[in-house]
JSON list of C-alpha atoms in Angstrom, two decimals:
[
{"chain": "A", "resi": 1, "resn": "UNK", "atom": "CA", "xyz": [-0.05, 0.08, -0.34]},
{"chain": "A", "resi": 2, "resn": "UNK", "atom": "CA", "xyz": [2.76, 2.22, 0.72]},
{"chain": "A", "resi": 3, "resn": "UNK", "atom": "CA", "xyz": [4.75, 1.62, -2.46]},
{"chain": "A", "resi": 4, "resn": "UNK", "atom": "CA", "xyz": [1.41, 2.61, -4.53]},
{"chain": "A", "resi": 5, "resn": "UNK", "atom": "CA", "xyz": [1.16, 6.07, -2.38]},
{"chain": "A", "resi": 6, "resn": "UNK", "atom": "CA", "xyz": [4.48, 6.98, -3.20]},
{"chain": "A", "resi": 7, "resn": "UNK", "atom": "CA", "xyz": [4.22, 6.15, -6.48]},
{"chain": "A", "resi": 8, "resn": "UNK", "atom": "CA", "xyz": [1.24, 8.52, -7.22]},
{"chain": "A", "resi": 9, "resn": "UNK", "atom": "CA", "xyz": [3.12, 11.06, -5.51]},
{"chain": "A", "resi": 10, "resn": "UNK", "atom": "CA", "xyz": [5.95, 10.95, -7.47]},
{"chain": "A", "resi": 11, "resn": "UNK", "atom": "CA", "xyz": [3.82, 11.08, -10.45]},
{"chain": "A", "resi": 12, "resn": "UNK", "atom": "CA", "xyz": [2.04, 14.15, -9.25]},
{"chain": "A", "resi": 13, "resn": "UNK", "atom": "CA", "xyz": [5.51, 15.79, -8.49]},
{"chain": "A", "resi": 14, "resn": "UNK", "atom": "CA", "xyz": [6.60, 14.93, -11.95]},
{"chain": "A", "resi": 15, "resn": "UNK", "atom": "CA", "xyz": [3.04, 16.13, -13.50]},
{"chain": "A", "resi": 16, "resn": "UNK", "atom": "CA", "xyz": [3.73, 19.58, -11.99]},
{"chain": "A", "resi": 17, "resn": "UNK", "atom": "CA", "xyz": [7.41, 20.04, -12.48]},
{"chain": "A", "resi": 18, "resn": "UNK", "atom": "CA", "xyz": [6.03, 19.47, -16.36]},
{"chain": "A", "resi": 19, "resn": "UNK", "atom": "CA", "xyz": [3.70, 22.03, -15.62]},
{"chain": "A", "resi": 20, "resn": "UNK", "atom": "CA", "xyz": [6.03, 24.80, -14.26]},
{"chain": "A", "resi": 21, "resn": "UNK", "atom": "CA", "xyz": [8.27, 23.89, -16.97]},
{"chain": "A", "resi": 22, "resn": "UNK", "atom": "CA", "xyz": [5.56, 24.54, -19.68]},
{"chain": "A", "resi": 23, "resn": "UNK", "atom": "CA", "xyz": [4.08, 27.39, -18.13]},
{"chain": "A", "resi": 24, "resn": "UNK", "atom": "CA", "xyz": [7.81, 29.29, -17.78]},
{"chain": "A", "resi": 25, "resn": "UNK", "atom": "CA", "xyz": [8.34, 28.24, -21.50]},
{"chain": "A", "resi": 26, "resn": "UNK", "atom": "CA", "xyz": [4.95, 29.45, -22.72]},
{"chain": "A", "resi": 27, "resn": "UNK", "atom": "CA", "xyz": [5.57, 32.85, -20.58]},
{"chain": "A", "resi": 28, "resn": "UNK", "atom": "CA", "xyz": [9.21, 33.49, -22.00]},
{"chain": "A", "resi": 29, "resn": "UNK", "atom": "CA", "xyz": [8.92, 32.22, -25.70]},
{"chain": "A", "resi": 30, "resn": "UNK", "atom": "CA", "xyz": [5.34, 33.79, -26.53]},
{"chain": "A", "resi": 31, "resn": "UNK", "atom": "CA", "xyz": [4.18, 32.34, -29.66]},
{"chain": "A", "resi": 32, "resn": "UNK", "atom": "CA", "xyz": [0.95, 30.88, -30.25]},
{"chain": "A", "resi": 33, "resn": "UNK", "atom": "CA", "xyz": [1.98, 27.88, -31.93]},
{"chain": "A", "resi": 34, "resn": "UNK", "atom": "CA", "xyz": [4.15, 26.93, -29.02]},
{"chain": "A", "resi": 35, "resn": "UNK", "atom": "CA", "xyz": [1.36, 27.46, -26.40]},
{"chain": "A", "resi": 36, "resn": "UNK", "atom": "CA", "xyz": [-1.08, 25.33, -28.19]},
{"chain": "A", "resi": 37, "resn": "UNK", "atom": "CA", "xyz": [1.52, 22.31, -28.57]},
{"chain": "A", "resi": 38, "resn": "UNK", "atom": "CA", "xyz": [2.30, 22.54, -24.93]},
{"chain": "A", "resi": 39, "resn": "UNK", "atom": "CA", "xyz": [-1.17, 22.50, -24.09]},
{"chain": "A", "resi": 40, "resn": "UNK", "atom": "CA", "xyz": [-1.51, 19.65, -25.87]},
{"chain": "A", "resi": 41, "resn": "UNK", "atom": "CA", "xyz": [1.16, 17.70, -24.08]},
{"chain": "A", "resi": 42, "resn": "UNK", "atom": "CA", "xyz": [-0.08, 18.91, -20.62]},
{"chain": "A", "resi": 43, "resn": "UNK", "atom": "CA", "xyz": [-3.77, 17.45, -21.62]},
{"chain": "A", "resi": 44, "resn": "UNK", "atom": "CA", "xyz": [-1.97, 14.13, -22.80]},
{"chain": "A", "resi": 45, "resn": "UNK", "atom": "CA", "xyz": [0.38, 14.12, -19.55]},
{"chain": "A", "resi": 46, "resn": "UNK", "atom": "CA", "xyz": [-2.73, 14.82, -16.87]},
{"chain": "A", "resi": 47, "resn": "UNK", "atom": "CA", "xyz": [-5.13, 12.20, -19.02]},
{"chain": "A", "resi": 48, "resn": "UNK", "atom": "CA", "xyz": [-2.30, 9.59, -18.66]},
{"chain": "A", "resi": 49, "resn": "UNK", "atom": "CA", "xyz": [-1.73, 10.74, -15.07]},
{"chain": "A", "resi": 50, "resn": "UNK", "atom": "CA", "xyz": [-5.19, 10.54, -14.15]},
{"chain": "A", "resi": 51, "resn": "UNK", "atom": "CA", "xyz": [-5.80, 7.24, -15.81]},
{"chain": "A", "resi": 52, "resn": "UNK", "atom": "CA", "xyz": [-2.74, 5.65, -13.75]},
{"chain": "A", "resi": 53, "resn": "UNK", "atom": "CA", "xyz": [-3.61, 7.30, -10.18]},
{"chain": "A", "resi": 54, "resn": "UNK", "atom": "CA", "xyz": [-7.02, 5.96, -10.50]},
{"chain": "A", "resi": 55, "resn": "UNK", "atom": "CA", "xyz": [-5.77, 2.63, -11.12]},
{"chain": "A", "resi": 56, "resn": "UNK", "atom": "CA", "xyz": [-7.24, 2.25, -14.80]},
{"chain": "A", "resi": 57, "resn": "UNK", "atom": "CA", "xyz": [-4.13, 0.99, -16.59]},
{"chain": "A", "resi": 58, "resn": "UNK", "atom": "CA", "xyz": [-5.44, -2.10, -17.89]},
{"chain": "A", "resi": 59, "resn": "UNK", "atom": "CA", "xyz": [-4.66, -2.51, -21.45]},
{"chain": "A", "resi": 60, "resn": "UNK", "atom": "CA", "xyz": [-7.56, -3.30, -23.93]},
{"chain": "A", "resi": 61, "resn": "UNK", "atom": "CA", "xyz": [-5.66, -4.67, -26.85]}
]
């Protein structure tokens, strides 16, 4: 149980760091195309984190 919580905490920390980096990138490099691609990256990373954190990581292939 403790390992599962630690994995979730580390995944959340990684997502927060990614969000901070992308936020700084968008803030200092003001290009609309970079902002769109960065937002798509954050949405996909957030979606992956949400499904992993909720335990929905089964493959249906």
